[in-house]
Short mmCIF file of C-alpha atoms and ligand atoms in Angstrom, two decimals:
data_model
loop_
_atom_site.label_atom_id
_atom_site.label_comp_id
_atom_site.label_asym_id
_atom_site.label_seq_id
_atom_site.Cartn_x
_atom_site.Cartn_y
_atom_site.Cartn_z
CA MET A 1 76.61 52.81 -141.88
CA THR A 2 73.48 50.98 -142.94
CA PRO A 3 70.06 52.64 -142.63
CA MET A 4 69.13 49.95 -140.11
CA GLN A 5 72.12 50.79 -137.93
CA ALA A 6 71.33 54.50 -138.29
CA SER A 7 67.79 53.91 -137.06
CA GLN A 8 69.02 51.80 -134.14
CA ASP A 9 71.34 54.62 -133.09
CA ALA A 10 68.63 57.24 -133.64
CA LEU A 11 66.25 55.22 -131.48
CA LYS A 12 68.75 55.12 -128.62
CA ILE A 13 69.23 58.89 -128.82
CA CYS A 14 65.47 59.49 -128.92
CA GLN A 15 65.01 57.27 -125.88
CA LEU A 16 67.29 59.44 -123.72
CA ALA A 17 64.49 61.89 -122.82
CA PRO A 18 60.92 62.70 -123.85
CA ILE A 19 61.96 65.96 -125.53
CA VAL A 20 64.82 66.85 -127.87
CA PRO A 21 65.43 70.62 -127.74
CA VAL A 22 65.54 72.17 -131.21
CA LEU A 23 68.08 74.98 -130.96
CA VAL A 24 68.68 78.03 -133.13
CA VAL A 25 71.93 79.48 -131.82
CA ASP A 26 72.77 83.02 -132.90
CA ASP A 27 75.89 83.48 -130.83
CA ALA A 28 78.33 80.60 -130.28
CA LYS A 29 79.28 81.99 -126.87
CA ASP A 30 75.83 80.96 -125.63
CA ALA A 31 76.27 77.37 -126.80
CA GLY A 32 78.19 75.94 -123.83
CA PRO A 33 76.01 77.42 -121.05
CA LEU A 34 72.85 76.61 -123.02
CA ALA A 35 73.84 72.97 -123.45
CA LYS A 36 74.86 72.70 -119.79
CA ALA A 37 71.48 74.08 -118.66
CA LEU A 38 69.50 71.69 -120.86
CA VAL A 39 71.58 68.67 -119.85
CA ALA A 40 71.31 69.65 -116.16
CA GLY A 41 67.54 69.87 -116.60
CA GLY A 42 67.42 66.31 -117.91
CA LEU A 43 67.48 66.79 -121.70
CA PRO A 44 70.79 65.32 -122.95
CA ALA A 45 69.99 64.98 -126.67
CA LEU A 46 70.29 68.36 -128.38
CA GLU A 47 69.54 69.33 -131.98
CA VAL A 48 71.38 72.40 -133.22
CA THR A 49 69.77 73.62 -136.43
CA LEU A 50 72.13 74.64 -139.24
CA ARG A 51 70.20 77.85 -139.75
CA THR A 52 72.60 80.40 -138.35
CA PRO A 53 76.22 81.25 -139.15
CA ALA A 54 77.07 80.27 -135.56
CA ALA A 55 75.56 76.78 -135.77
CA LEU A 56 78.70 74.76 -136.53
CA GLU A 57 80.73 76.52 -133.85
CA ALA A 58 77.82 76.00 -131.46
CA ILE A 59 77.88 72.25 -132.19
CA ALA A 60 81.61 72.16 -131.51
CA GLU A 61 81.13 73.96 -128.18
CA MET A 62 78.19 71.80 -127.14
CA ALA A 63 80.07 68.62 -128.03
CA LYS A 64 82.43 69.45 -125.14
CA VAL A 65 79.60 69.48 -122.58
CA GLN A 66 79.63 66.38 -120.44
CA GLY A 67 76.50 64.28 -120.64
CA GLY A 68 75.28 65.96 -123.81
CA VAL A 69 74.60 64.20 -127.12
CA VAL A 70 74.76 66.83 -129.83
CA GLY A 71 73.26 66.53 -133.27
CA ALA A 72 72.84 68.80 -136.27
CA GLY A 73 69.38 69.67 -137.53
CA THR A 74 68.20 71.16 -140.81
CA LEU A 75 70.54 68.91 -142.81
CA LEU A 76 69.69 69.63 -146.43
CA THR A 77 72.78 68.85 -148.50
CA PRO A 78 75.73 66.43 -148.51
CA GLN A 79 77.96 69.38 -147.59
CA ASP A 80 75.82 70.00 -144.49
CA VAL A 81 76.47 66.40 -143.48
CA VAL A 82 80.25 66.78 -143.89
CA ASN A 83 80.23 70.08 -141.97
CA ALA A 84 78.08 68.68 -139.16
CA LYS A 85 80.27 65.64 -138.75
CA GLU A 86 83.45 67.75 -138.74
CA ALA A 87 81.97 70.04 -136.09
CA GLY A 88 81.38 67.05 -133.82
CA ALA A 89 77.71 66.21 -134.36
CA THR A 90 76.93 62.61 -133.42
CA PHE A 91 73.57 62.48 -135.17
CA GLY A 92 71.66 64.35 -137.82
CA VAL A 93 68.08 65.46 -138.34
CA SER A 94 66.49 66.55 -141.62
CA PRO A 95 63.11 68.13 -142.37
CA GLY A 96 62.57 65.72 -145.28
CA ALA A 97 64.70 63.15 -147.08
CA THR A 98 66.39 62.88 -150.45
CA ASP A 99 68.51 60.03 -151.79
CA MET A 100 71.53 62.36 -151.96
CA LEU A 101 71.18 63.29 -148.30
CA LEU A 102 70.62 59.69 -147.18
CA ASP A 103 73.67 58.55 -149.18
CA ALA A 104 75.78 61.29 -147.59
CA CYS A 105 74.77 60.35 -144.04
CA GLU A 106 75.36 56.65 -144.67
CA ASP A 107 78.78 57.40 -146.21
CA ALA A 108 79.71 59.68 -143.29
CA ASP A 109 78.50 57.21 -140.63
CA LEU A 110 76.16 59.86 -139.26
CA PRO A 111 72.97 58.37 -137.81
CA LEU A 112 70.06 60.28 -139.33
CA LEU A 113 66.54 60.99 -138.15
CA PRO A 114 65.01 61.75 -141.55
CA GLY A 115 61.84 63.78 -141.87
CA ALA A 116 58.54 62.52 -143.24
CA ALA A 117 55.07 64.03 -143.17
CA THR A 118 52.98 61.49 -145.07
CA ALA A 119 52.44 57.73 -145.25
CA SER A 120 54.14 57.59 -148.65
CA GLU A 121 57.23 59.44 -147.42
CA ALA A 122 57.41 57.18 -144.40
CA MET A 123 56.99 54.06 -146.58
CA ARG A 124 59.79 55.12 -148.92
CA LEU A 125 62.12 55.57 -145.96
CA LEU A 126 61.05 52.24 -144.48
CA GLU A 127 61.80 50.56 -147.83
CA ARG A 128 65.34 51.89 -147.58
CA GLY A 129 65.67 50.64 -144.00
CA TYR A 130 64.83 53.71 -141.90
CA SER A 131 62.31 52.92 -139.17
CA VAL A 132 62.82 55.90 -136.82
CA LEU A 133 61.70 59.15 -138.42
CA LYS A 134 60.99 62.77 -137.62
CA PHE A 135 57.35 63.71 -138.24
CA PHE A 136 57.61 67.23 -139.62
CA PRO A 137 55.99 69.72 -139.53
CA ALA A 138 53.97 67.91 -136.89
CA GLU A 139 51.15 70.30 -136.05
CA ALA A 140 50.76 71.63 -139.60
CA SER A 141 50.62 68.04 -140.93
CA GLY A 142 47.64 67.12 -138.81
CA GLY A 143 49.22 66.74 -135.40
CA ALA A 144 48.78 63.78 -133.12
CA PRO A 145 45.63 62.49 -134.92
CA ALA A 146 47.58 62.28 -138.20
CA LEU A 147 50.43 60.42 -136.55
CA LYS A 148 47.98 58.07 -134.89
CA GLY A 149 46.43 57.47 -138.32
CA ILE A 150 49.81 56.62 -139.88
CA GLY A 151 50.56 54.32 -136.95
CA ALA A 152 47.53 52.12 -137.60
CA PRO A 153 48.74 50.64 -140.93
CA ILE A 154 52.49 51.21 -140.32
CA PRO A 155 53.07 50.53 -136.60
CA GLN A 156 56.70 49.47 -137.14
CA ILE A 157 57.80 53.07 -137.77
CA ARG A 158 58.60 55.14 -134.68
CA PHE A 159 58.47 58.93 -134.83
CA CYS A 160 59.84 62.05 -133.23
CA PRO A 161 57.22 64.71 -134.01
CA THR A 162 58.62 68.22 -134.34
CA GLY A 163 57.16 71.54 -135.40
CA GLY A 164 54.56 73.21 -133.24
CA VAL A 165 55.04 70.85 -130.29
CA SER A 166 54.77 72.52 -126.86
CA MET A 167 54.01 71.67 -123.24
CA LYS A 168 50.33 72.09 -124.18
CA ASN A 169 50.22 69.29 -126.76
CA ALA A 170 53.34 67.18 -126.03
CA ASN A 171 51.31 64.58 -124.14
CA ASP A 172 49.00 64.07 -127.12
CA TYR A 173 52.04 62.88 -129.07
CA LEU A 174 53.99 61.13 -126.31
CA SER A 175 51.00 58.96 -125.41
CA LEU A 176 50.93 57.42 -128.92
CA PRO A 177 52.57 54.00 -129.23
CA ASN A 178 54.51 55.06 -132.36
CA VAL A 179 56.07 58.14 -130.74
CA VAL A 180 59.44 57.70 -129.06
CA CYS A 181 60.13 61.36 -128.21
CA ALA A 182 59.23 64.82 -129.49
CA GLY A 183 61.29 67.82 -130.52
CA GLY A 184 60.68 71.45 -129.77
CA SER A 185 62.23 74.86 -129.46
CA TRP A 186 60.17 76.06 -126.49
CA VAL A 187 62.70 74.83 -123.93
CA ALA A 188 65.24 77.41 -125.17
CA PRO A 189 63.31 80.61 -125.88
CA LYS A 190 65.27 83.40 -127.50
CA ASN A 191 64.57 85.91 -124.73
CA LEU A 192 66.00 83.64 -122.03
CA VAL A 193 69.05 82.79 -124.14
CA THR A 194 69.71 86.46 -124.88
CA ALA A 195 69.32 87.31 -121.20
CA GLY A 196 71.64 84.46 -120.22
CA ASP A 197 68.90 83.10 -117.95
CA TRP A 198 70.37 79.59 -117.79
CA GLY A 199 68.45 78.83 -114.60
CA GLY A 200 65.19 79.62 -116.40
CA ILE A 201 66.15 77.33 -119.27
CA GLU A 202 67.13 74.55 -116.87
CA ALA A 203 63.68 74.87 -115.24
CA LEU A 204 61.94 74.58 -118.64
CA ALA A 205 64.08 71.54 -119.44
CA ARG A 206 63.23 69.94 -116.11
CA GLU A 207 59.53 70.40 -116.76
CA ALA A 208 59.86 68.87 -120.25
CA ALA A 209 62.03 66.00 -118.98
CA ALA A 210 59.27 65.05 -116.53
CA LEU A 211 56.70 64.55 -119.28
CA PRO A 212 55.37 60.99 -119.11
CA ARG A 213 56.08 58.60 -121.97
C1 LIG B 301 62.09 73.19 -136.46
O1 LIG B 301 62.75 72.51 -137.22
O2 LIG B 301 61.94 74.42 -136.54
C2 LIG B 301 61.47 72.45 -135.37
O3 LIG B 301 60.49 71.70 -135.90
C3 LIG B 301 61.07 73.29 -134.22
O4 LIG B 301 59.76 73.65 -134.29
P1 LIG B 301 59.13 74.51 -133.12
O5 LIG B 301 59.88 75.83 -133.11
O6 LIG B 301 57.69 74.66 -133.52
O7 LIG B 301 59.32 73.74 -131.84
#
């Protein structure tokens, strides 16, 4: 797939809801109920980070949940791309971008939301054809003011800021013209997942899904 097609697909996924949950799944048995709760709360696009041994199985379980659109986050290597695709991920997210990783996603037909934190990183990706990027780590990189600053000279790039985003600051990002959605882990806190409090997670998702864009 071409970078342009990847960005078109990534844009559609980002437009599904204001927030993409960033999920760290420790136990694959939680994956199905967790995905159902988030989808029921109005957050269909889900990013499962490849940071736990259970991540690939979690993706496979979540891919069965009706209404969900499941992607793999923390893609670092070409092997991660192959594994994510095999598990059933329909999109990928990476904290940064390398030519090897971009090649692998394009070869595997996996739409990628590649990470960038600076104007130069964003420009390099735009040169290659990627116009929908993850802004990471959002808060540590200057937050909404930094993204607003990048948007002035490069308005054609749309971003999904992730990293330190919460209900407290989500509006600061979502109100920017170059932000299409934001990502965050707060909608699936570890204590609620461990307790199996799917109703609590659905309520957090509902609150996030109602954020204005
Ligand atoms: C990540 O990749 O860890 C995401 O950026 C999530 O960040 P958060 O936990 O600050 O929401």
